[in-house]
XYZ file of C-alpha atoms in Angstrom:
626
model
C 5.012 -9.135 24.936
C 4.036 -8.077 21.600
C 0.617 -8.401 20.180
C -0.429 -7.971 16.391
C -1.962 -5.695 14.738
C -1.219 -3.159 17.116
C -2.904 0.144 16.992
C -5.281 -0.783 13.729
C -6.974 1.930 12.143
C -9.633 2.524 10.131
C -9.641 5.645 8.240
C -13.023 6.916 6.466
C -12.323 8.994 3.535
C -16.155 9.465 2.894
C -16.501 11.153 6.776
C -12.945 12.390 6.764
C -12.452 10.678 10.193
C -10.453 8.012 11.803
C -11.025 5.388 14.456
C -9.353 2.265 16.177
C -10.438 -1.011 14.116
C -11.436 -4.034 15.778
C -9.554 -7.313 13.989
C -7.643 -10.201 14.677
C -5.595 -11.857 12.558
C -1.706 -13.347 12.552
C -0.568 -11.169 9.978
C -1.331 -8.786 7.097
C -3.060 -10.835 4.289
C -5.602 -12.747 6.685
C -5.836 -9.114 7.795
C -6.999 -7.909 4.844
C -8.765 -10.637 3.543
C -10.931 -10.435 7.055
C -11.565 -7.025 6.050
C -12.653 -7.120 2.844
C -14.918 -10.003 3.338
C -16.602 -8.029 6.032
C -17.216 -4.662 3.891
C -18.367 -6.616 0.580
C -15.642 -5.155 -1.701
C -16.195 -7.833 -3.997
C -19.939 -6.164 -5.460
C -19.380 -3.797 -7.710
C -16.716 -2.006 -9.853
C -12.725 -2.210 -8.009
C -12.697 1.827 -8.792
C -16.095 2.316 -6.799
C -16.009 -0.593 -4.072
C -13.081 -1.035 -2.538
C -10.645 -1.082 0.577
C -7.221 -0.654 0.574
C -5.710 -2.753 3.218
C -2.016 -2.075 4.212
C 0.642 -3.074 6.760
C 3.650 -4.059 8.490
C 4.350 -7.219 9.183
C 3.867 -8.664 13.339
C 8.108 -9.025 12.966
C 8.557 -5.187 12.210
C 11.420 -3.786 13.566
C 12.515 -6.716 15.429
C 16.300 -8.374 15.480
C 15.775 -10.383 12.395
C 16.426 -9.263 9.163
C 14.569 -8.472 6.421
C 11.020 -8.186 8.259
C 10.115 -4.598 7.537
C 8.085 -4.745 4.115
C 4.787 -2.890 4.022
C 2.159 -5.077 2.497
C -0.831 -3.620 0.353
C -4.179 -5.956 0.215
C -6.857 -4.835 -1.802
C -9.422 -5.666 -4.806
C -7.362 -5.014 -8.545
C -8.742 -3.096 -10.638
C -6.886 -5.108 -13.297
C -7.723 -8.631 -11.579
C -11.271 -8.071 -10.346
C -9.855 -9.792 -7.302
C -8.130 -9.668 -4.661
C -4.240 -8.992 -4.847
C -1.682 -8.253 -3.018
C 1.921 -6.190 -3.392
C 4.521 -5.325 -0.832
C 7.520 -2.770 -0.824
C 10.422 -3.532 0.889
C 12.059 -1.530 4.049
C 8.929 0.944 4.520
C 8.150 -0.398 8.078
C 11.790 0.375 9.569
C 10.780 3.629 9.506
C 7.357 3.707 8.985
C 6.179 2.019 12.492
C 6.699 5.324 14.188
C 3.572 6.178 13.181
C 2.042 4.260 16.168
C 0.482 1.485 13.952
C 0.861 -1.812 12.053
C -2.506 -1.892 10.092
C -4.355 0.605 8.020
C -7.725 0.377 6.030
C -8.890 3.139 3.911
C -12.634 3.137 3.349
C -14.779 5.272 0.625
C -13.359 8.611 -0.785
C -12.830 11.921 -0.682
C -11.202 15.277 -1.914
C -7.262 14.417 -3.361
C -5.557 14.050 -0.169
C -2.707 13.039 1.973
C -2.841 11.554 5.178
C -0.357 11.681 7.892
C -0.494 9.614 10.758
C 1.684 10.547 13.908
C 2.554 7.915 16.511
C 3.624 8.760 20.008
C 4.757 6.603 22.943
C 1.327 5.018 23.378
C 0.496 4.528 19.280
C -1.708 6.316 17.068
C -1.268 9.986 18.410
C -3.477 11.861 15.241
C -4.203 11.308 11.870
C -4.567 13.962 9.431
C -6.658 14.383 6.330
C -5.186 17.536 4.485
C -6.563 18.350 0.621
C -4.183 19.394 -1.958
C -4.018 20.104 -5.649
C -2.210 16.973 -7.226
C -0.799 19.463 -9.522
C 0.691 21.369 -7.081
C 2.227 18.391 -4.990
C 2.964 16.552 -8.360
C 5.086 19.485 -9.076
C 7.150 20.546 -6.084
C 10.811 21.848 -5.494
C 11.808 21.004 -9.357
C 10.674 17.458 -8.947
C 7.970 15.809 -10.565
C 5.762 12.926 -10.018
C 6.537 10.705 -6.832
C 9.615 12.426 -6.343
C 7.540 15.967 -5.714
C 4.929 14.327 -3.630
C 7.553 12.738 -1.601
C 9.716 16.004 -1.167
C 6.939 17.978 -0.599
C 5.658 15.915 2.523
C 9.443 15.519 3.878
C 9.272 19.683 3.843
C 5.883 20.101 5.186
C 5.404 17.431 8.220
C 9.367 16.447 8.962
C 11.437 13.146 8.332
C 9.104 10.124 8.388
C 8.563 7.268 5.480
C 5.347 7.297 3.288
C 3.708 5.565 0.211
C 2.314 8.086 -2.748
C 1.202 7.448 -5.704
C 2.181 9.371 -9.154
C 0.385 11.001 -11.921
C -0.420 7.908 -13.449
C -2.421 6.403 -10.562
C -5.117 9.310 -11.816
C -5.933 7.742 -14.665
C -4.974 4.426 -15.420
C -5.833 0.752 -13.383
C -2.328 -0.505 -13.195
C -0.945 2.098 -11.670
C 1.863 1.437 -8.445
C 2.630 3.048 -4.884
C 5.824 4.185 -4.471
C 8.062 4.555 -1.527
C 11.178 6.332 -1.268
C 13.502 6.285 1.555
C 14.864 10.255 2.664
C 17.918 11.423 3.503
C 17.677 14.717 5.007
C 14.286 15.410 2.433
C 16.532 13.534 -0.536
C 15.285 10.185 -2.080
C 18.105 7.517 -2.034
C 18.347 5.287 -5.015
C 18.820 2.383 -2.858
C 15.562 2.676 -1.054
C 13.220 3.153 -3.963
C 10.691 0.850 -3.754
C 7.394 0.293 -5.237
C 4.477 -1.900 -4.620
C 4.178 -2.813 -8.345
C 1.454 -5.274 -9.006
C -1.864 -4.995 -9.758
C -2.768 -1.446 -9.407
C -2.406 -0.874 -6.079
C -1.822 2.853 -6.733
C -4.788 3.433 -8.800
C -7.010 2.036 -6.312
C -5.100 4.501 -3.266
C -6.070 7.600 -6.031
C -9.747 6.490 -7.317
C -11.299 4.660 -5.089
C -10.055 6.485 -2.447
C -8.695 10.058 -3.369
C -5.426 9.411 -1.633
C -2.493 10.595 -3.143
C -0.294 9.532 -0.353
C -0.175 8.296 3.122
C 3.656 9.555 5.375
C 3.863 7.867 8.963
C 5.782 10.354 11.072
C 6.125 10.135 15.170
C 8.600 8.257 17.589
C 6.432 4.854 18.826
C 8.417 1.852 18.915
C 6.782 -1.584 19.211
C 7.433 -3.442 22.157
C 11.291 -5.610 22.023
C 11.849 -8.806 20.640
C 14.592 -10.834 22.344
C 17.659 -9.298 20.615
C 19.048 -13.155 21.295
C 15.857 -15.004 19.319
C 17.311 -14.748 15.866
C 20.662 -16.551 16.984
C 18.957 -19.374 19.432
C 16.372 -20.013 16.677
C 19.488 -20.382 14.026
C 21.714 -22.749 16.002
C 18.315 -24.769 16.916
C 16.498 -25.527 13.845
C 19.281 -24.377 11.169
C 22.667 -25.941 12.857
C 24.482 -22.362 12.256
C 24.961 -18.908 12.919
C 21.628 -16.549 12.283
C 23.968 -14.426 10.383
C 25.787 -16.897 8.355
C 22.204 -18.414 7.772
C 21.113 -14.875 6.166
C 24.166 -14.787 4.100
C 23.828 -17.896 2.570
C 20.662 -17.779 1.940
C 21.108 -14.266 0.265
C 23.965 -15.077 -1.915
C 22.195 -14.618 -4.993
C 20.784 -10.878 -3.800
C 24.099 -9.574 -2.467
C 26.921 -11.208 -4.586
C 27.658 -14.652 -5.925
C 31.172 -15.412 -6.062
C 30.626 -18.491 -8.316
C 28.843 -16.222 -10.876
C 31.067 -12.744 -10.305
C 27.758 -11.169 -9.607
C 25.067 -10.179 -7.741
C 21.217 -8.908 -7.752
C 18.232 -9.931 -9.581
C 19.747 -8.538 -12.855
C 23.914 -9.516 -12.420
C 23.142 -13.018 -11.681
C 19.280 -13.409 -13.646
C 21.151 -12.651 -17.036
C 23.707 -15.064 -16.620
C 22.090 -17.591 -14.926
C 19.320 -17.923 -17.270
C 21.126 -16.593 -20.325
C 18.982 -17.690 -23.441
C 15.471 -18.132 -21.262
C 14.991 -14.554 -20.564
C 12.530 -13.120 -22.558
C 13.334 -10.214 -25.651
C 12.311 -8.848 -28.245
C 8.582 -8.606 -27.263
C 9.005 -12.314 -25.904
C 9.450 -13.884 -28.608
C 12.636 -15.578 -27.729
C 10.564 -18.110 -26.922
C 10.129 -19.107 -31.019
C 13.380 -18.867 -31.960
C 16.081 -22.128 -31.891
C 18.546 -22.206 -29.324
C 21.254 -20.579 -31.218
C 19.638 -17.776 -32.005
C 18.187 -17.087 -28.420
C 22.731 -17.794 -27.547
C 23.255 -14.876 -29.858
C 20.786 -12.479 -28.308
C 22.075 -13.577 -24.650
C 25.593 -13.102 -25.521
C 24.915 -9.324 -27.116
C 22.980 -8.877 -23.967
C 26.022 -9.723 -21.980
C 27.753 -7.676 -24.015
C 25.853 -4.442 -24.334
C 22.919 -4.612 -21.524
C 25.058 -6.945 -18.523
C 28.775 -5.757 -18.781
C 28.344 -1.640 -18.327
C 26.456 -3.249 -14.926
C 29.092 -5.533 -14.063
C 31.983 -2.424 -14.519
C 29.945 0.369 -12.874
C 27.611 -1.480 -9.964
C 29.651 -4.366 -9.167
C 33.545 -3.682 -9.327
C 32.889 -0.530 -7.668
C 29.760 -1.929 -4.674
C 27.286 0.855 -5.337
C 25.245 -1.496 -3.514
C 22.562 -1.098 -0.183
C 19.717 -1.751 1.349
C 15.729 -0.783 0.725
C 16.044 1.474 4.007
C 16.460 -0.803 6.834
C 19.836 -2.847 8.166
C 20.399 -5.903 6.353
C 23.079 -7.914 4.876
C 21.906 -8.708 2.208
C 22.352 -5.017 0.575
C 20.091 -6.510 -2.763
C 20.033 -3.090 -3.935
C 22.100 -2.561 -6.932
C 22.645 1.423 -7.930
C 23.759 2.271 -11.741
C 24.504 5.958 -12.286
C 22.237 7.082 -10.106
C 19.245 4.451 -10.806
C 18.290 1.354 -8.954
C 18.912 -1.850 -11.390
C 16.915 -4.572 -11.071
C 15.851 -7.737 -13.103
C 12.457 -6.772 -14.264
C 12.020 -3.508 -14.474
C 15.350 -3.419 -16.682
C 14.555 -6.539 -18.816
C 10.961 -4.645 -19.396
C 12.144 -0.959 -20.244
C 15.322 -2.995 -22.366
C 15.534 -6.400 -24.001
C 11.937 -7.126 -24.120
C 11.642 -4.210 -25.667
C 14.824 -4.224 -28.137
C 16.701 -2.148 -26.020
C 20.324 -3.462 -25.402
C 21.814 -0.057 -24.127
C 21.466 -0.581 -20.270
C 21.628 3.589 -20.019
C 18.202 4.127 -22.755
C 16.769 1.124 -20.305
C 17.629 3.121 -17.430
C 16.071 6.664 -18.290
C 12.989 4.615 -19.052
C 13.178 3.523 -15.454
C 13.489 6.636 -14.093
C 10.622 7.833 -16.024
C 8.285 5.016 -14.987
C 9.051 5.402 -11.514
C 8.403 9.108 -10.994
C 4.779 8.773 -12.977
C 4.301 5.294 -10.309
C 3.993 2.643 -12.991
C 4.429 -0.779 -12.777
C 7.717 -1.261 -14.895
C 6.464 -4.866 -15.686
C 3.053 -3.982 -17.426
C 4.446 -0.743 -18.951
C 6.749 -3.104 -20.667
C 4.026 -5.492 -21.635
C 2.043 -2.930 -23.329
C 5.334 -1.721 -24.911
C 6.198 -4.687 -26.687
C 2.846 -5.514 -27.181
C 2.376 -2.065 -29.653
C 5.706 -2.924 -30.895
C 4.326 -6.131 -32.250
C 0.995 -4.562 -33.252
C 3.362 -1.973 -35.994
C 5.515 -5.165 -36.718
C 2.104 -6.927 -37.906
C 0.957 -4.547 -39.610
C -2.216 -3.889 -37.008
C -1.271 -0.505 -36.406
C 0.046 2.146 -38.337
C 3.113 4.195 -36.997
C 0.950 7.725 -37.767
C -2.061 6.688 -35.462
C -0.005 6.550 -32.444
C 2.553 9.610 -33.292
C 5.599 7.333 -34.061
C 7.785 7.826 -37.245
C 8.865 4.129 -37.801
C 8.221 0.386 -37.166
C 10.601 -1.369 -33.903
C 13.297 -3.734 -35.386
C 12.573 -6.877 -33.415
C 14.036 -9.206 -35.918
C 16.724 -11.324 -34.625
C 18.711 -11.895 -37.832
C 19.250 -8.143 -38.807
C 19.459 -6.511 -35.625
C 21.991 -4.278 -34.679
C 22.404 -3.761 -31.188
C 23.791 0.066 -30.934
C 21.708 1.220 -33.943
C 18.475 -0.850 -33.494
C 18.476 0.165 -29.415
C 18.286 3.780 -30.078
C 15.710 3.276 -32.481
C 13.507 1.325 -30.445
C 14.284 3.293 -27.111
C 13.207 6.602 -29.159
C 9.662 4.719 -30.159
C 9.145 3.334 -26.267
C 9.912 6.800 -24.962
C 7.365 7.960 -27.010
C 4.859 6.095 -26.093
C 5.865 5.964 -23.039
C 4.918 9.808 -22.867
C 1.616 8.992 -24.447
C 0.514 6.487 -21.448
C 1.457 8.761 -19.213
C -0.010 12.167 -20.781
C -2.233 11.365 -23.582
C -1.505 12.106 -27.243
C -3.545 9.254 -29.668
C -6.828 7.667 -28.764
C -5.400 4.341 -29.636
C -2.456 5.131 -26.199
C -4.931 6.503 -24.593
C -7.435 3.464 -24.707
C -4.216 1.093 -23.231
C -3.598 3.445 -20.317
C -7.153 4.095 -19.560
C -8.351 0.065 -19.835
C -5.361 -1.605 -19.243
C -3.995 -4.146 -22.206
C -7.521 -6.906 -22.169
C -10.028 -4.408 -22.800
C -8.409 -2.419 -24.996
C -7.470 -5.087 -27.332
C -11.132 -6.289 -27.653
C -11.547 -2.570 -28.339
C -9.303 -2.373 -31.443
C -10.630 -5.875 -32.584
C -13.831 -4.127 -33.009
C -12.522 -0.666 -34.594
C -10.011 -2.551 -36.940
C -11.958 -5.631 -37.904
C -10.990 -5.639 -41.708
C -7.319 -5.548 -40.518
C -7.890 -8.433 -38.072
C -9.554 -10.570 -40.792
C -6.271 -9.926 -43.309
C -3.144 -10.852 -40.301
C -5.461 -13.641 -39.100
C -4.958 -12.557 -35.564
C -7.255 -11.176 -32.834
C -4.574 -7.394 -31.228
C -4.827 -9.809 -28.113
C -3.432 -12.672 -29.997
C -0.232 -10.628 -29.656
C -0.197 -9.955 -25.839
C 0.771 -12.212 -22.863
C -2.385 -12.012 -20.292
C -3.558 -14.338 -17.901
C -7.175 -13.868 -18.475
C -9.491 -13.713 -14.984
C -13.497 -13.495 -15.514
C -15.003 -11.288 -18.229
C -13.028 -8.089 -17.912
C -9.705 -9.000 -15.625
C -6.345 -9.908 -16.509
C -2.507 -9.541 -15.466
C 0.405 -9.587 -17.303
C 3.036 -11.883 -16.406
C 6.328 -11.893 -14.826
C 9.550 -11.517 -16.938
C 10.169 -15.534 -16.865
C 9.131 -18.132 -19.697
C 7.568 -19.989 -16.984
C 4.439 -21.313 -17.949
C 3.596 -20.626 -14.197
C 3.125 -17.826 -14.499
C 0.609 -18.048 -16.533
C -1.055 -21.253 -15.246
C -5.103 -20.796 -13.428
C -3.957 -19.624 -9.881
C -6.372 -17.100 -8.209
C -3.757 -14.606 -7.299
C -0.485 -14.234 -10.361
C 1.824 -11.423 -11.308
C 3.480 -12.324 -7.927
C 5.796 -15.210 -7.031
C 3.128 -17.226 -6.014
C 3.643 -19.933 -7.919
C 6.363 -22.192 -9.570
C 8.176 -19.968 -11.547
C 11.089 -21.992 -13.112
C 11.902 -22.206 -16.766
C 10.824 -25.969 -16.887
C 7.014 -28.107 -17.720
C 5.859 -31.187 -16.708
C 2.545 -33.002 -16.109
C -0.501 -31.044 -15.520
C -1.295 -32.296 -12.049
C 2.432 -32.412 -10.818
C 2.915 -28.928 -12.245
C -0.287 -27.722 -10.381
C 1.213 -29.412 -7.233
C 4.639 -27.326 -6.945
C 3.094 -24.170 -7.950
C 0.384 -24.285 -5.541
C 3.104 -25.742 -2.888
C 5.418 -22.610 -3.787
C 1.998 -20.370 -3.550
C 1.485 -20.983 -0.163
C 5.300 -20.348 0.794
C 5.007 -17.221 -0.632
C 1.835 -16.472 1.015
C 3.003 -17.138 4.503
C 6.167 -14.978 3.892
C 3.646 -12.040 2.431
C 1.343 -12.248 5.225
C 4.018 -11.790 7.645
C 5.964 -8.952 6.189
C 9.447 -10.698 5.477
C 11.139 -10.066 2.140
C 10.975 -12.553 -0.166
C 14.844 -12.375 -0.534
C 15.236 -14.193 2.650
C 12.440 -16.481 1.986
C 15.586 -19.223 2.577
C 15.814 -19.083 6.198
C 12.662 -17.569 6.797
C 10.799 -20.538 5.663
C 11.925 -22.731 7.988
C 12.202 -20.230 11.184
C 8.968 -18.834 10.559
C 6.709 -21.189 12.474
C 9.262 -20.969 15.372
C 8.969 -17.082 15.163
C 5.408 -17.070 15.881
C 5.379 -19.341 18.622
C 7.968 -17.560 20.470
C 6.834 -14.201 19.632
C 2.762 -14.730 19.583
C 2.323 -18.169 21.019
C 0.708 -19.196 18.196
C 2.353 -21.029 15.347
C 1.728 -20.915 11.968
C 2.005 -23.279 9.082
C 0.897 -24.643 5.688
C -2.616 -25.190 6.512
C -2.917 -22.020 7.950
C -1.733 -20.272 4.658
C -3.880 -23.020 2.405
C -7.244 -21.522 4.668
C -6.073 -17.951 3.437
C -5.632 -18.856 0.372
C -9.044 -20.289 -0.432
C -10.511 -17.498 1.368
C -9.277 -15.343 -1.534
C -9.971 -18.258 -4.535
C -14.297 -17.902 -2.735
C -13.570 -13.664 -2.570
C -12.338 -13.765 -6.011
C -15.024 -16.256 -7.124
C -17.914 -14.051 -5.965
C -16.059 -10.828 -7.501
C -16.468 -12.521 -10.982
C -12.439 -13.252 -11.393
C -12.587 -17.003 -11.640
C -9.164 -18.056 -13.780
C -10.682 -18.809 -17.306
C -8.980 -20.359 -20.109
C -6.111 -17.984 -22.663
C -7.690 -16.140 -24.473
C -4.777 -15.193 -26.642
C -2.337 -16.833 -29.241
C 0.919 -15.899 -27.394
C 0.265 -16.814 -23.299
C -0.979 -20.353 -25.063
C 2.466 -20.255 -27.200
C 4.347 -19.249 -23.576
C 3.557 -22.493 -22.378
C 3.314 -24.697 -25.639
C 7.286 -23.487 -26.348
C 8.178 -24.494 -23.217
C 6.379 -27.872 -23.313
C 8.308 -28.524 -26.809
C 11.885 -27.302 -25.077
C 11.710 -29.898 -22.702
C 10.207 -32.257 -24.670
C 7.550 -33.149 -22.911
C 4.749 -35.277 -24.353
C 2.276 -32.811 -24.598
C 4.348 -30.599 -26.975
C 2.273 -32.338 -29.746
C -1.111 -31.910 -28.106
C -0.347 -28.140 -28.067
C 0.624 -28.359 -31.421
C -2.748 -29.759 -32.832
C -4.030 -27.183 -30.635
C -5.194 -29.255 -27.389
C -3.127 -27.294 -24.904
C -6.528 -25.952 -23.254
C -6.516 -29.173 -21.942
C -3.634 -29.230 -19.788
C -5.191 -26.108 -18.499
C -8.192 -27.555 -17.429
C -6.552 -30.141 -15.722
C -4.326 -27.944 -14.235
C -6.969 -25.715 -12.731
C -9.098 -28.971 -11.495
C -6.170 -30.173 -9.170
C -5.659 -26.296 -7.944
C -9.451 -26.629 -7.137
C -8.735 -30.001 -5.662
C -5.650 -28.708 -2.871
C -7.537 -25.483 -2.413
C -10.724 -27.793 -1.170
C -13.093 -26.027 -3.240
């Protein structure tokens, strides 16, 4: 019979040793949580005090599908609190390394750890110093790419998580994951833990560059027959036919022609995606149709030809029918990271979108914020609040609906991006430099300071022109690429899926309802390392799983105690939700109250909107049991 966590370490970067850690929990995020109530991690700065908590999942490597994510818990540095990110496929491979849980504690010289299982578990972990220009640099690759190479050469085939250059000087920087084939990253199996930082915490407050799980344990059998009994018993079908169904939208939608986050996302949603530095969200419903039908045309269709007709399609390393992974020329193509590095940025040539991505991924940013901050400078040149010269640009982004042209206009704006781009990852103007090194919040109260005659003439604050939710005194994440005003609504933990996410608006208290609902759905699929892609089925087997598996069930009240763990962590760490702070996030939601004509469109109008907000945050407080 299984057990979970099996074979938890500890791993002290400050003594450079290891030992077995003592914990119970049902899965990854109580895990973690657990953890970093016990060490304190919420005094102090996220950079100096902190404890990166990752793991697989207690359904690793078992019969069903899609249960081999790697799950990262730890303090943001962008936040302030706690936050967790997950890659998918890492633990297929990755559990032959003997365990299912690993804490990093203090830090040390630049490192890399490897950690070798054997037949028993944890076999020997290894704390090895390197240059992180030398492993940065490796076999003609750079960035994650190198690091990843270089520990395939030096320790054998095995799965890791590294970070990239960027994690060495920025908060929002990601881990990375690539899946090898004989020492060669596949573009299917590219995956990153995005979110929050989680790769700037692995390099700062730990010194870790990267962490490879080598060895040949295997965790004890689950019933090859459980997935199929469970299926017939609480679904009425099939445990495959179950997956497939409820991963139409991931693999290929026959109704749509399509499939993947970005086939079906642009023509599903058509004129709610976000462009042109989000401001879709102003313009009247036949302009946003005439952006969404040029992206069809330019940014969708090259996809459609390439990706789809010919099934360049897989998996994020382990089996699974769902094969989500969509490859174009060479590059993994999904929803966000595209829509960030293109239309949101004036970009409607999917190939300038998809060197961005390739860029972004080998430094081990988070394609999301790197796009925020984009189109974010983009607007500050359009205003007038910068000046082309003090960030090393020769001209101003055309973000202008009516006079843009989509071949001309996307090469002009890709060639502005790529340059700053270069600048967040490298350094070149003080003004880049302050938005890599601070992250988007502090850095605009920065510039409001520097440039305070210019923000007195454009009548707007820099962070009036940036999307933020705002989180105590100093924290804040960007949203997801949805006008949702869930995302940006007072939950303790966003820049996930943990909330309601759909285009729509509605009453304070009803809206605060679903999206905490949805938040705890997500949570218990997080905390037990199952992609979120099969969230359909998994849902409802889940609670089954665990009493078959673990004899002890889980369910909705079990999640709602984890989460309000991590609303009193993030409470004591000083990232409390607190009201927008900026022009646009209030617009986000405001635009989308007046699109579905909701009632409080006028209050947001005469500028009351602060109070749906409050009342938002009150029944969050209210379901949490705070």
């Amino acid at each position: 019979m299984r057990s979970w966590p099996w074979n938890p370490i500890l791993i002290d970067l400050d003594e450079g040793n290891w030992e077995k850690l003592d914990i119970s929990a049902k899965g990854i995020i109580e895990a973690g949580v657990k953890l970093h109530k016990k060490y304190e991690t919420f005094k102090g700065e996220p950079l100096e005090n902190n404890l990166l908590v990752i793991g697989l999942g207690p359904f690793a490597r078992s019969p069903f599908y899609g249960t081999n994510r790697m799950t990262a818990v730890f303090r943001s540095p962008m936040t302030y609190g706690l936050h967790v990110s997950a890659a998918g496929g890492v633990g297929f491979d990755f559990v032959r390394s003997g365990t299912s849980l690993i804490a990093l504690k203090g830090k040390g010289k630049p490192s890399v750890i490897v950690i070798e299982g054997d037949t028993e578990g944890v076999h020997d972990v290894k704390i090895v110093n390197v240059d992180p220009s030398e492993v940065f640099n490796y076999s003609m690759l750079w960035g994650t790419y190198a690091i990843s190479r270089y520990l395939y050469d030096t320790y054998g085939p095995g799965r890791g998580i590294a970070v990239g250059p960027f994690a060495l000087r920025s908060p929002t920087a990601s881990l990375v994951s690539l899946g090898l084939a004989h020492g060669h990253p596949t573009p299917w199996s590219v995956d990153l833990f995005g979110r929050g930082g989680p790769g700037s915490v692995m390099a700062q407050a730990h010194g870790v560059l990267a962490i490879y799980g080598i060895g040949n344990y295997e965790p004890p059998e689950i019933s090859p027959e459980l997935p199929e009994r469970l299926a017939n018993e609480l679904l009425n079908k099939p445990y495959v036919r179950a997956v497939l169904e409820a991963t139409t939208k991931y693999r290929y939608d026959p109704k749509l022609g399509t499939g993947g986050t970005f086939g079906v996302n642009y023509v599903h949603y058509r004129d709610l995606i976000p462009m042109l530095a989000f401001n879709t969200m102003y313009y009247p419903e036949d302009v946003r149709i005439t952006l969404s039908n040029m992206a069809l045309k330019y940014f969708w269709k090259p996809f459609q030809e390439e990706t789809i007709a010919r099934r360049q399609w897989g998996t994020c390393g382990e089996p699974c029918p769902a094969a989500c992974k969509k490859v174009w020329r060479g590059t993994k193509i999904d929803y966000e990271p595209a829509n960030a590095l293109g239309t949101l940025l004036g970009i409607f040539d999917l190939e300038f979108a998809r060197e961005l991505i390739e860029v972004v991924d080998r430094a081990g940013m988070d394609a999301i914020e790197v796009g925020h901050e984009i189109s974010w400078v983009f607007e500050l040149l359009r205003r007038g609040l910068l000046k082309p010269e003090e960030i090393n640009v020769n001209d101003i982004p055309n973000l202008d609906p009516t006079k843009f042209n989509p071949l001309e206009d996307s090469e002009k704006n890709y060639e502005i991006a790529k340059s700053i781009l270069e600048q967040l990852i490298k350094g070149g103007s003080e003004i880049i430099d302050a938005i890599a090194n601070k992250g988007i919040r502090l850095a605009a109260k920065e510039f409001d300071k520097r440039y305070e005659k210019r923000v007195k003439s454009a009548g707007l604050k820099f962070e009036d022109l940036a999307i933020y939710v705002a989180f105590g005194e100093k924290g804040y994440i960007t949203p997801n690429l949805y006008w949702a005003p869930g995302m940006v609504a007072p939950l303790y933990v966003l820049g996930r899926y943990w909330t309601n996410y759909t285009p729509t608006f509605a009453d304070p208290k009803s809206f605060a309802e679903s999206s905490f609902r949805r938040a705890i759905k997500e949570l218990l699929i997080d905390n037990s390392g199952i992609c979120r892609f099969h969230r359909r089925w998994a849902e409802k087997l889940l609670p089954k799983m665990y009493e078959e598996v673990y004899e002890s069930p889980v369910d909705e009240e079990y999640a709602r105690s984890i989460y309000k763990e991590i609303a009193i962590y993030n409470k004591k760490a000083g990232a409390e939700p607190v009201p927008w702070e900026t022009k646009k996030t209030y617009d986000l939601v405001a635009t989308m109250a007046e699109n579905m004509g909701s009632e409080w469109a006028e209050k947001f109008r005469r500028g009351e909107g602060i109070a749906w907000w409050k009342e938002f945050k009150q029944r969050v407080d209210e379901l949490i049991g705070l």
